[in-house]
Amino acid sequence: MKELFGFEKIVRDNICQLCRNQLELLNPNEGCIRCYKRNNESICQDCRFWEEKYQIINCHQSLFEYNQFIHSYFKNYKRYGDILLAELFSKDLYNWSKCNRFDIITYIPASNGHLQERGFDPVWKMYHQIFDLTPMLVKLDADKPQAQKNRYERLQTPQTFYFQPSNLDISRNSKVLILDDIYTTGRTMMHARQALEIAGFNNICTFSLSR
């Protein structure tokens, strides 16, 4: 009824209680205040690395810890192409979106190679019904997927993004959010962030479903 009269959008919860019990919510009060990683330090080693090496003060949020349930979810969604799983976390994402406001929301796009292989862009598909997405980045094909790399290889991954101006007149003072599905070391997000910073954007935050 609320949706009928335009008061509030209704987003169905697609996760049963049995599955929801397997999810581990992240809280910055229980880990890194800059990326939500669970650890015994207020600032994790990954975020210290980005600050010391690149003078980047991370501003990242995630909903869930990467565990076996999340691993299985992404395996079925991305590797096996179960596209219906794109909407599994819609309720959680919508609730987060109501509490966080940005001028521009963009996302980590699939490279042409991955797009042709999968037939869909998993990050765009996951978020596009919740957020008003503005394409701003182009991703080049890498030597191999991030999921197949170890920690050292991830950190050594060369820049694969460049900024692609849209037809919109976007102020460089805008508060920008970059969306991705998984945050591991932060390498992908830092490359995306760097591409936007080169284009003149400085107020940038990032978000992922899992960390």
Coordinates of N, CA, C and O in Angstrom, one line a residue, residues 109-207:
P109 N 33.0 -1.8 -14.0 CA 32.4 -2.5 -15.1 C 33.2 -3.8 -15.5 O 34.4 -3.9 -15.1
A110 N 32.5 -4.7 -16.2 CA 33.2 -5.9 -16.7 C 34.1 -5.5 -17.9 O 33.7 -4.6 -18.6
S111 N 35.2 -6.1 -18.1 CA 36.0 -5.9 -19.3 C 35.2 -6.5 -20.5 O 34.3 -7.4 -20.3
N112 N 35.6 -6.2 -21.7 CA 35.0 -6.8 -22.9 C 35.1 -8.3 -22.9 O 34.1 -9.0 -23.2
G113 N 36.2 -8.8 -22.5 CA 36.4 -10.2 -22.5 C 35.5 -10.9 -21.5 O 34.9 -11.9 -21.9
H114 N 35.4 -10.4 -20.3 CA 34.5 -11.0 -19.3 C 33.0 -10.9 -19.7 O 32.2 -11.8 -19.5
L115 N 32.7 -9.7 -20.3 CA 31.3 -9.5 -20.8 C 30.9 -10.5 -21.8 O 29.8 -11.0 -21.8
Q116 N 31.8 -10.7 -22.8 CA 31.5 -11.7 -23.8 C 31.4 -13.1 -23.3 O 30.6 -13.9 -23.7
E117 N 32.3 -13.4 -22.3 CA 32.3 -14.7 -21.7 C 31.0 -15.0 -20.9 O 30.5 -16.1 -21.0
R118 N 30.6 -14.1 -20.1 CA 29.5 -14.3 -19.2 C 28.2 -13.9 -19.9 O 27.1 -14.5 -19.6
G119 N 28.2 -12.9 -20.7 CA 26.9 -12.5 -21.4 C 26.2 -11.4 -20.6 O 25.2 -11.0 -21.0
F120 N 26.7 -11.0 -19.4 CA 26.2 -10.0 -18.6 C 27.2 -9.4 -17.7 O 28.3 -10.0 -17.5
D121 N 27.0 -8.2 -17.2 CA 27.9 -7.5 -16.3 C 27.4 -7.7 -14.9 O 26.4 -7.1 -14.5
P122 N 28.1 -8.5 -14.1 CA 27.6 -8.9 -12.8 C 27.4 -7.8 -11.8 O 26.5 -7.8 -11.0
V123 N 28.4 -6.8 -11.8 CA 28.3 -5.7 -10.9 C 27.1 -4.8 -11.2 O 26.3 -4.4 -10.4
W124 N 27.0 -4.4 -12.5 CA 25.9 -3.6 -13.0 C 24.5 -4.3 -12.7 O 23.6 -3.7 -12.2
K125 N 24.5 -5.6 -13.0 CA 23.2 -6.3 -12.8 C 22.8 -6.4 -11.3 O 21.6 -6.3 -11.0
M126 N 23.8 -6.5 -10.4 CA 23.5 -6.6 -9.0 C 22.9 -5.2 -8.5 O 22.0 -5.2 -7.6
Y127 N 23.4 -4.1 -9.0 CA 23.1 -2.8 -8.4 C 22.1 -2.0 -9.1 O 21.6 -1.0 -8.6
H128 N 21.9 -2.2 -10.4 CA 21.2 -1.2 -11.2 C 19.7 -0.9 -10.8 O 19.2 0.1 -11.1
Q129 N 19.1 -1.9 -10.2 CA 17.7 -1.7 -9.8 C 17.6 -0.9 -8.5 O 16.5 -0.4 -8.1
I130 N 18.7 -0.8 -7.7 CA 18.7 -0.1 -6.5 C 19.3 1.3 -6.6 O 18.8 2.3 -6.0
F131 N 20.3 1.5 -7.4 CA 21.0 2.7 -7.5 C 20.9 3.3 -9.0 O 20.8 2.5 -9.9
D132 N 20.9 4.6 -9.1 CA 20.9 5.3 -10.4 C 22.3 5.3 -10.8 O 23.1 6.2 -10.4
L133 N 22.7 4.4 -11.6 CA 24.2 4.2 -12.0 C 24.6 5.1 -13.2 O 23.8 5.2 -14.2
T134 N 25.7 5.7 -13.1 CA 26.3 6.5 -14.1 C 27.6 5.9 -14.6 O 28.6 5.8 -13.8
P135 N 27.7 5.3 -15.8 CA 28.9 4.7 -16.3 C 30.0 5.8 -16.4 O 29.8 6.8 -17.0
M136 N 31.1 5.5 -15.8 CA 32.2 6.5 -15.8 C 33.6 5.8 -16.1 O 34.6 6.5 -16.4
L137 N 33.6 4.5 -16.0 CA 34.9 3.8 -16.1 C 34.8 2.7 -17.2 O 33.8 2.1 -17.5
V138 N 36.0 2.5 -17.8 CA 36.1 1.4 -18.8 C 37.2 0.5 -18.3 O 38.3 1.0 -17.8
K139 N 37.0 -0.8 -18.3 CA 38.0 -1.7 -17.8 C 38.6 -2.5 -18.9 O 37.9 -3.1 -19.7
L140 N 39.9 -2.5 -19.0 CA 40.6 -3.3 -20.0 C 40.8 -4.7 -19.5 O 40.8 -5.0 -18.3
D141 N 40.9 -5.6 -20.5 CA 41.1 -7.0 -20.1 C 42.5 -7.2 -19.4 O 43.5 -6.7 -19.9
A142 N 42.5 -7.9 -18.3 CA 43.8 -8.2 -17.6 C 44.4 -9.5 -18.0 O 43.8 -10.2 -18.8
D143 N 45.6 -9.8 -17.5 CA 46.3 -11.0 -17.9 C 45.5 -12.2 -17.4 O 45.4 -13.2 -18.1
K144 N 44.9 -12.1 -16.2 CA 44.0 -13.2 -15.7 C 43.1 -12.6 -14.6 O 43.4 -11.6 -14.1
P145 N 41.9 -13.3 -14.4 CA 41.0 -12.7 -13.4 C 41.6 -12.5 -12.0 O 42.5 -13.3 -11.6
Q146 N 41.1 -11.5 -11.3 CA 41.6 -11.3 -9.9 C 41.3 -12.5 -9.0 O 42.2 -12.8 -8.1
A147 N 40.3 -13.2 -9.3 CA 40.0 -14.4 -8.4 C 41.0 -15.5 -8.5 O 41.1 -16.4 -7.7
Q148 N 41.8 -15.5 -9.6 CA 42.8 -16.5 -9.8 C 44.2 -16.0 -9.3 O 45.2 -16.8 -9.5
K149 N 44.3 -14.9 -8.7 CA 45.5 -14.3 -8.2 C 45.7 -14.4 -6.7 O 44.7 -14.4 -6.0
N150 N 46.9 -14.6 -6.3 CA 47.2 -14.6 -4.8 C 47.3 -13.1 -4.4 O 47.2 -12.2 -5.2
R151 N 47.5 -12.9 -3.1 CA 47.6 -11.6 -2.6 C 48.7 -10.7 -3.3 O 48.4 -9.6 -3.7
Y152 N 49.9 -11.3 -3.4 CA 51.0 -10.5 -4.0 C 50.6 -10.1 -5.5 O 50.9 -9.0 -5.9
E153 N 50.1 -11.1 -6.2 CA 49.7 -10.8 -7.6 C 48.6 -9.7 -7.7 O 48.7 -8.9 -8.6
R154 N 47.7 -9.8 -6.8 CA 46.6 -8.7 -6.8 C 47.2 -7.3 -6.6 O 46.9 -6.4 -7.3
L155 N 48.1 -7.2 -5.6 CA 48.7 -5.9 -5.3 C 49.6 -5.4 -6.5 O 49.8 -4.2 -6.6
Q156 N 50.1 -6.3 -7.3 CA 51.0 -5.9 -8.4 C 50.2 -5.7 -9.7 O 50.8 -5.4 -10.7
T157 N 48.9 -5.9 -9.7 CA 48.1 -5.8 -10.9 C 48.3 -4.4 -11.4 O 48.1 -3.4 -10.7
P158 N 48.6 -4.2 -12.7 CA 48.7 -2.9 -13.3 C 47.4 -2.2 -13.5 O 46.3 -2.9 -13.5
Q159 N 47.4 -0.9 -13.7 CA 46.2 -0.1 -14.0 C 45.4 -0.7 -15.2 O 46.0 -0.9 -16.2
T160 N 44.1 -0.9 -15.0 CA 43.3 -1.5 -16.1 C 42.1 -0.6 -16.4 O 41.3 -0.9 -17.2
F161 N 42.0 0.6 -15.7 CA 40.8 1.4 -15.8 C 41.2 2.8 -16.5 O 42.3 3.3 -16.3
Y162 N 40.3 3.3 -17.2 CA 40.4 4.7 -17.6 C 39.0 5.4 -17.6 O 38.0 4.7 -17.7
F163 N 39.0 6.7 -17.3 CA 37.8 7.4 -17.2 C 37.2 7.7 -18.6 O 37.8 8.1 -19.5
Q164 N 35.9 7.4 -18.7 CA 35.1 7.7 -19.9 C 34.1 8.7 -19.7 O 33.1 8.4 -19.0
P165 N 34.2 9.9 -20.1 CA 33.2 11.0 -19.9 C 31.9 10.6 -20.4 O 31.8 10.0 -21.5
S166 N 30.8 10.9 -19.6 CA 29.5 10.6 -20.1 C 28.9 11.9 -20.7 O 29.6 12.9 -20.8
N167 N 27.7 11.8 -21.2 CA 27.1 12.9 -21.8 C 26.6 13.9 -20.8 O 26.1 15.0 -21.1
L168 N 26.6 13.5 -19.5 CA 26.1 14.4 -18.4 C 27.2 15.4 -18.1 O 28.4 15.2 -18.1
D169 N 26.7 16.6 -17.6 CA 27.7 17.6 -17.2 C 27.9 17.3 -15.7 O 27.1 17.7 -14.8
I170 N 29.0 16.7 -15.4 CA 29.3 16.2 -14.0 C 30.3 17.2 -13.3 O 31.4 17.4 -13.8
S171 N 29.9 17.7 -12.2 CA 30.8 18.6 -11.5 C 31.9 17.8 -10.8 O 31.6 16.7 -10.3
R172 N 33.1 18.3 -10.9 CA 34.3 17.5 -10.3 C 34.2 17.6 -8.8 O 35.0 16.9 -8.1
N173 N 33.3 18.5 -8.3 CA 33.2 18.6 -6.8 C 32.2 17.6 -6.3 O 31.9 17.5 -5.1
S174 N 31.6 16.8 -7.1 CA 30.6 15.8 -6.7 C 31.1 14.8 -5.8 O 32.3 14.4 -5.9
K175 N 30.2 14.3 -4.9 CA 30.6 13.2 -4.0 C 30.3 11.9 -4.8 O 29.1 11.6 -5.1
V176 N 31.3 11.1 -5.1 CA 31.2 10.0 -6.0 C 31.3 8.7 -5.2 O 32.1 8.5 -4.3
L177 N 30.4 7.7 -5.5 CA 30.5 6.4 -4.9 C 30.8 5.4 -6.0 O 30.2 5.4 -7.1
I178 N 31.8 4.5 -5.8 CA 32.1 3.4 -6.7 C 31.7 2.1 -6.1 O 32.0 1.8 -5.0
L179 N 30.9 1.3 -6.9 CA 30.4 0.1 -6.4 C 31.1 -1.1 -7.0 O 31.5 -1.1 -8.2
D180 N 31.4 -2.1 -6.2 CA 31.9 -3.4 -6.7 C 31.2 -4.5 -5.9 O 30.5 -4.3 -4.9
D181 N 31.5 -5.8 -6.3 CA 30.9 -6.9 -5.6 C 31.7 -7.4 -4.4 O 31.2 -7.6 -3.3
I182 N 33.0 -7.5 -4.6 CA 33.9 -8.1 -3.6 C 35.1 -7.1 -3.4 O 35.7 -6.7 -4.4
Y183 N 35.5 -6.9 -2.2 CA 36.7 -6.1 -1.9 C 37.7 -7.1 -1.2 O 37.3 -7.6 -0.1
T184 N 38.8 -7.3 -1.8 CA 39.8 -8.3 -1.2 C 41.0 -7.5 -0.6 O 41.1 -7.2 0.6
T185 N 41.9 -7.1 -1.5 CA 43.0 -6.2 -1.0 C 42.7 -4.8 -1.3 O 43.4 -3.9 -0.7
G186 N 41.8 -4.5 -2.1 CA 41.5 -3.1 -2.5 C 42.1 -2.6 -3.7 O 41.9 -1.5 -4.2
R187 N 42.9 -3.5 -4.4 CA 43.6 -3.1 -5.6 C 42.7 -2.6 -6.7 O 43.0 -1.6 -7.3
T188 N 41.6 -3.3 -7.0 CA 40.7 -2.9 -8.0 C 40.1 -1.6 -7.7 O 40.1 -0.7 -8.6
M189 N 39.6 -1.4 -6.5 CA 39.0 -0.1 -6.1 C 40.0 1.1 -6.2 O 39.7 2.2 -6.6
M190 N 41.3 0.8 -5.8 CA 42.3 1.9 -5.9 C 42.6 2.3 -7.3 O 42.8 3.5 -7.6
H191 N 42.6 1.3 -8.2 CA 42.8 1.7 -9.6 C 41.7 2.5 -10.1 O 41.9 3.5 -10.9
A192 N 40.4 2.1 -9.8 CA 39.3 2.8 -10.3 C 39.2 4.2 -9.7 O 39.0 5.2 -10.4
R193 N 39.6 4.3 -8.4 CA 39.6 5.6 -7.8 C 40.7 6.5 -8.4 O 40.4 7.7 -8.7
Q194 N 41.8 5.9 -8.7 CA 42.9 6.7 -9.3 C 42.5 7.2 -10.7 O 42.8 8.4 -11.1
A195 N 41.8 6.4 -11.5 CA 41.3 6.9 -12.8 C 40.4 8.1 -12.7 O 40.4 9.0 -13.5
L196 N 39.5 8.1 -11.6 CA 38.6 9.2 -11.4 C 39.3 10.4 -10.9 O 39.0 11.6 -11.2
E197 N 40.3 10.2 -10.0 CA 41.1 11.3 -9.5 C 41.9 12.0 -10.6 O 42.0 13.2 -10.6
I198 N 42.4 11.3 -11.5 CA 43.1 11.9 -12.7 C 42.2 12.7 -13.5 O 42.6 13.8 -14.0
A199 N 40.9 12.3 -13.5 CA 39.9 13.1 -14.3 C 39.4 14.3 -13.5 O 38.6 15.1 -14.0
G200 N 39.9 14.5 -12.2 CA 39.5 15.6 -11.4 C 38.6 15.4 -10.3 O 38.3 16.4 -9.5
F201 N 38.2 14.2 -10.0 CA 37.3 13.9 -8.9 C 38.1 13.6 -7.6 O 39.1 12.8 -7.7
N202 N 37.7 14.2 -6.5 CA 38.5 14.0 -5.3 C 37.7 13.5 -4.1 O 38.3 13.0 -3.1
N203 N 36.4 13.7 -4.1 CA 35.6 13.2 -3.0 C 35.0 11.9 -3.4 O 33.8 11.8 -4.0
I204 N 35.7 10.8 -3.2 CA 35.4 9.5 -3.7 C 35.3 8.5 -2.5 O 36.2 8.4 -1.7
C205 N 34.2 7.7 -2.5 CA 34.0 6.6 -1.5 C 33.7 5.3 -2.3 O 33.4 5.4 -3.5
T206 N 33.9 4.2 -1.7 CA 33.7 2.9 -2.3 C 32.8 2.0 -1.5 O 32.7 2.2 -0.3
F207 N 32.2 1.1 -2.1 CA 31.3 0.2 -1.5 C 31.3 -1.2 -2.2 O 31.4 -1.3 -3.4

